Short mmCIF file of C-alpha atoms in Angstrom, two decimals:
data_model
loop_
_atom_site.label_atom_id
_atom_site.label_comp_id
_atom_site.label_asym_id
_atom_site.label_seq_id
_atom_site.Cartn_x
_atom_site.Cartn_y
_atom_site.Cartn_z
CA LYS A 1 4.09 -8.32 19.93
CA TYR A 2 1.90 -11.06 17.89
CA ILE A 3 3.99 -10.61 15.03
CA GLN A 4 7.17 -10.80 17.15
CA SER A 5 6.09 -14.12 18.75
CA PHE A 6 5.13 -15.38 15.41
CA ILE A 7 8.86 -14.57 14.07
CA ARG A 8 10.09 -16.50 17.33
CA GLU A 9 7.60 -19.57 17.05
CA THR A 10 8.56 -19.99 13.26
CA TRP A 11 12.44 -19.58 13.85
CA LEU A 12 12.14 -22.11 16.53
CA ARG A 13 10.39 -24.50 14.38
CA ARG A 14 12.67 -24.02 11.48
CA TYR A 15 16.16 -23.98 13.10
CA GLY A 16 15.47 -25.47 16.54
CA PHE A 17 16.36 -22.64 18.58
CA SER A 18 15.02 -19.40 19.63
CA PRO A 19 16.53 -16.32 17.71
CA SER A 20 18.63 -13.91 19.84
CA ALA A 21 17.21 -10.64 21.26
CA GLU A 22 19.55 -8.92 18.58
CA MET A 23 18.31 -10.90 15.86
CA MET A 24 14.64 -10.04 16.81
CA THR A 25 15.39 -6.53 17.04
CA LEU A 26 17.06 -6.86 13.66
CA MET A 27 14.17 -8.69 11.87
CA TRP A 28 11.39 -6.09 13.80
CA SER A 29 13.14 -3.51 12.58
CA PHE A 30 13.51 -4.66 8.98
CA ILE A 31 9.69 -5.39 9.02
CA VAL A 32 8.88 -1.91 10.02
CA SER A 33 11.21 0.13 7.97
CA ILE A 34 11.13 -1.85 4.55
CA TYR A 35 7.59 -0.06 3.93
CA SER A 36 9.64 3.20 3.58
CA ILE A 37 11.93 1.65 1.21
CA GLY A 38 8.79 0.44 -0.94
CA GLY A 39 7.53 3.98 -0.39
CA LEU A 40 10.78 5.23 -1.89
CA LEU A 41 10.75 2.68 -4.98
CA GLY A 42 6.92 3.71 -5.74
CA SER A 43 7.54 7.30 -5.48
CA SER A 44 10.49 7.39 -7.66
CA SER A 45 8.52 5.22 -10.27
CA ALA A 46 5.48 7.77 -9.89
CA GLY A 47 6.52 10.33 -12.83
CA TYR A 48 7.44 7.68 -15.27
CA LEU A 49 4.12 5.44 -14.79
CA SER A 50 1.94 8.53 -14.78
CA VAL A 51 3.30 9.66 -18.06
CA ARG A 52 3.76 6.22 -19.57
CA PHE A 53 -0.06 5.01 -18.86
CA GLY A 54 -1.70 8.16 -17.65
CA ARG A 55 -2.66 9.31 -14.13
CA LYS A 56 -5.71 6.89 -13.86
CA LYS A 57 -4.11 3.75 -15.30
CA ALA A 58 -1.22 4.61 -12.95
CA LEU A 59 -3.51 4.39 -9.95
CA LEU A 60 -4.94 1.22 -11.30
CA LEU A 61 -1.41 -0.34 -11.53
CA ALA A 62 -0.68 0.72 -7.97
CA ASN A 63 -3.32 -1.57 -7.01
CA ILE A 64 -1.43 -4.67 -8.07
CA PRO A 65 1.35 -4.29 -5.41
CA ALA A 66 -1.31 -3.47 -2.70
CA LEU A 67 -3.37 -6.65 -3.40
CA LEU A 68 -0.15 -8.60 -3.52
CA GLY A 69 1.02 -7.26 -0.25
CA ALA A 70 -2.25 -7.85 1.35
CA ALA A 71 -2.17 -11.17 -0.09
CA LEU A 72 1.55 -12.06 1.17
CA MET A 73 0.67 -10.80 4.77
CA GLY A 74 -2.55 -12.49 5.25
CA LEU A 75 -1.30 -15.62 4.30
CA SER A 76 1.89 -15.49 6.07
CA ARG A 77 0.62 -17.08 9.36
CA LEU A 78 -0.91 -19.66 7.37
CA CYS A 79 2.33 -20.70 5.27
CA GLY A 80 4.78 -20.19 8.34
CA SER A 81 6.66 -17.39 6.85
CA PHE A 82 7.49 -13.98 8.56
CA GLU A 83 9.48 -13.19 5.19
CA MET A 84 6.15 -13.09 3.64
CA ILE A 85 5.50 -10.09 6.11
CA MET A 86 8.35 -8.28 4.74
CA ALA A 87 7.70 -8.89 1.36
CA GLY A 88 4.15 -7.83 1.77
CA ARG A 89 5.32 -4.44 3.59
CA LEU A 90 7.51 -3.80 0.70
CA PHE A 91 4.83 -4.33 -1.95
CA SER A 92 2.47 -2.01 0.27
CA GLY A 93 5.01 0.70 0.29
CA VAL A 94 5.48 0.49 -3.43
CA CYS A 95 1.63 1.03 -3.77
CA GLY A 96 1.72 3.86 -0.94
CA GLY A 97 4.48 5.57 -2.62
CA LEU A 98 3.24 5.53 -6.00
CA ALA A 99 -0.49 6.05 -5.15
CA GLN A 100 0.32 9.01 -3.07
CA ASN A 101 2.05 11.03 -5.67
CA VAL A 102 -0.13 10.22 -8.65
CA HIS A 103 -3.22 10.53 -6.62
CA ILE A 104 -2.30 14.50 -6.30
CA MET A 105 -1.45 14.69 -9.81
CA TYR A 106 -4.75 13.20 -11.15
CA ALA A 107 -6.95 14.92 -8.32
CA GLY A 108 -5.26 18.28 -9.15
CA GLU A 109 -5.54 18.04 -12.96
CA CYS A 110 -9.14 16.76 -13.07
CA ALA A 111 -10.32 19.26 -10.35
CA PRO A 112 -12.06 22.50 -11.70
CA ARG A 113 -9.93 25.65 -10.96
CA ASN A 114 -11.92 27.01 -8.43
CA LEU A 115 -11.88 23.44 -6.34
CA ARG A 116 -8.23 22.68 -6.84
CA GLY A 117 -7.14 23.60 -3.12
CA LEU A 118 -10.00 21.75 -1.75
CA ILE A 119 -9.24 18.50 -3.90
CA ALA A 120 -5.53 18.75 -3.37
CA ILE A 121 -6.00 18.30 0.31
CA THR A 122 -8.04 14.96 -0.06
CA ALA A 123 -4.79 13.42 0.09
CA SER A 124 -3.65 14.35 3.47
CA THR A 125 -7.47 13.87 4.75
CA SER A 126 -7.24 10.40 3.14
CA ILE A 127 -4.15 9.52 5.35
CA ALA A 128 -5.36 10.86 8.32
CA THR A 129 -8.53 8.82 7.70
CA GLY A 130 -6.82 5.78 6.91
CA LYS A 131 -4.56 5.97 10.06
CA PHE A 132 -7.51 6.53 12.10
CA ILE A 133 -9.16 3.23 10.71
CA GLY A 134 -5.85 1.48 11.22
CA PHE A 135 -6.01 2.29 14.84
CA VAL A 136 -9.67 1.23 15.19
CA LEU A 137 -9.30 -2.06 13.48
CA GLY A 138 -6.20 -2.79 15.65
CA LEU A 139 -7.99 -2.43 19.02
CA ARG A 140 -8.26 -5.50 20.97
CA GLU A 141 -12.28 -5.42 20.47
CA VAL A 142 -12.08 -5.48 17.00
CA LEU A 143 -8.93 -7.26 15.03
CA GLY A 144 -6.20 -6.68 17.33
CA VAL A 145 -6.10 -10.08 18.81
CA GLU A 146 -3.50 -12.80 18.03
CA ALA A 147 -5.88 -15.09 16.00
CA LEU A 148 -6.91 -11.88 13.69
CA TRP A 149 -3.57 -10.18 13.02
CA PRO A 150 -3.20 -11.52 9.33
CA VAL A 151 -6.52 -10.09 8.52
CA LEU A 152 -5.54 -6.85 10.05
CA LEU A 153 -2.29 -7.05 7.85
CA ALA A 154 -4.62 -7.88 4.77
CA ALA A 155 -7.25 -5.18 5.30
CA ASN A 156 -5.35 -3.10 3.10
CA ALA A 157 -6.96 -4.97 0.27
CA VAL A 158 -10.28 -3.43 0.90
CA PRO A 159 -9.45 0.29 -0.30
CA ALA A 160 -7.60 -1.37 -3.44
CA LEU A 161 -10.22 -3.59 -4.30
CA VAL A 162 -12.80 -0.42 -4.20
CA GLN A 163 -10.49 1.65 -6.18
CA LEU A 164 -10.17 -1.22 -8.89
CA LEU A 165 -14.15 -1.19 -9.09
CA THR A 166 -14.58 2.59 -9.32
CA LEU A 167 -11.69 4.33 -10.73
CA PRO A 168 -12.44 2.83 -14.42
CA PHE A 169 -15.40 5.00 -14.34
CA PHE A 170 -13.62 8.20 -13.65
CA PRO A 171 -12.01 10.41 -16.66
CA ASP A 172 -8.67 10.39 -17.59
CA SER A 173 -6.65 13.70 -16.90
CA PRO A 174 -7.21 16.24 -19.05
CA ARG A 175 -3.54 17.38 -18.83
CA TYR A 176 -2.23 14.05 -19.77
CA LEU A 177 -4.61 13.45 -22.70
CA LEU A 178 -3.56 16.94 -23.98
CA ILE A 179 0.10 17.02 -23.23
CA ASP A 180 1.20 13.95 -23.23
CA ARG A 181 -1.27 11.93 -25.52
CA LYS A 182 -1.94 14.98 -28.08
CA ASP A 183 -5.93 13.92 -27.73
CA LYS A 184 -7.56 17.50 -27.97
CA GLU A 185 -10.94 16.17 -28.24
CA GLY A 186 -10.55 13.73 -25.37
CA CYS A 187 -9.09 16.64 -23.30
CA ILE A 188 -12.05 18.87 -24.12
#
């Protein structure tokens, strides 16, 4: 409801009249659904990027749209632009689609054979944990108040920054090194 009132106020300030109920529904639907469109774009590019740059670098590249999306959504109120929320959701979706697919490849290829099943479920466990943390942060007692909704929307920058700081210390995927790069020694 805070974002919808922000859209209403911004529209009124720009055009001098309130948007119709149909326009509000359309814009809210667009804000909600554009994340999935971004996810489709990210998923579609996962195969190419993981072969071109490797799994680890593709995961690092996935942080670019995550940070861009977090910045756009976090600054949208300050700039008075609900379009920034739409663009931020699109970029966040690109990151989600890309990272979800590449993470499973990377974790599965790096895991020892006897732990592959356990490692493969880290993606679904991370998604469930992320949803839980999002619900907790969205509580009225935490960040779910009108003054802090931009911070809540920009909170996805935290895991992206953690990944940017830690992932460079992890090895490249052995399969990528051997099959795509023909680097047998690196693979071993």
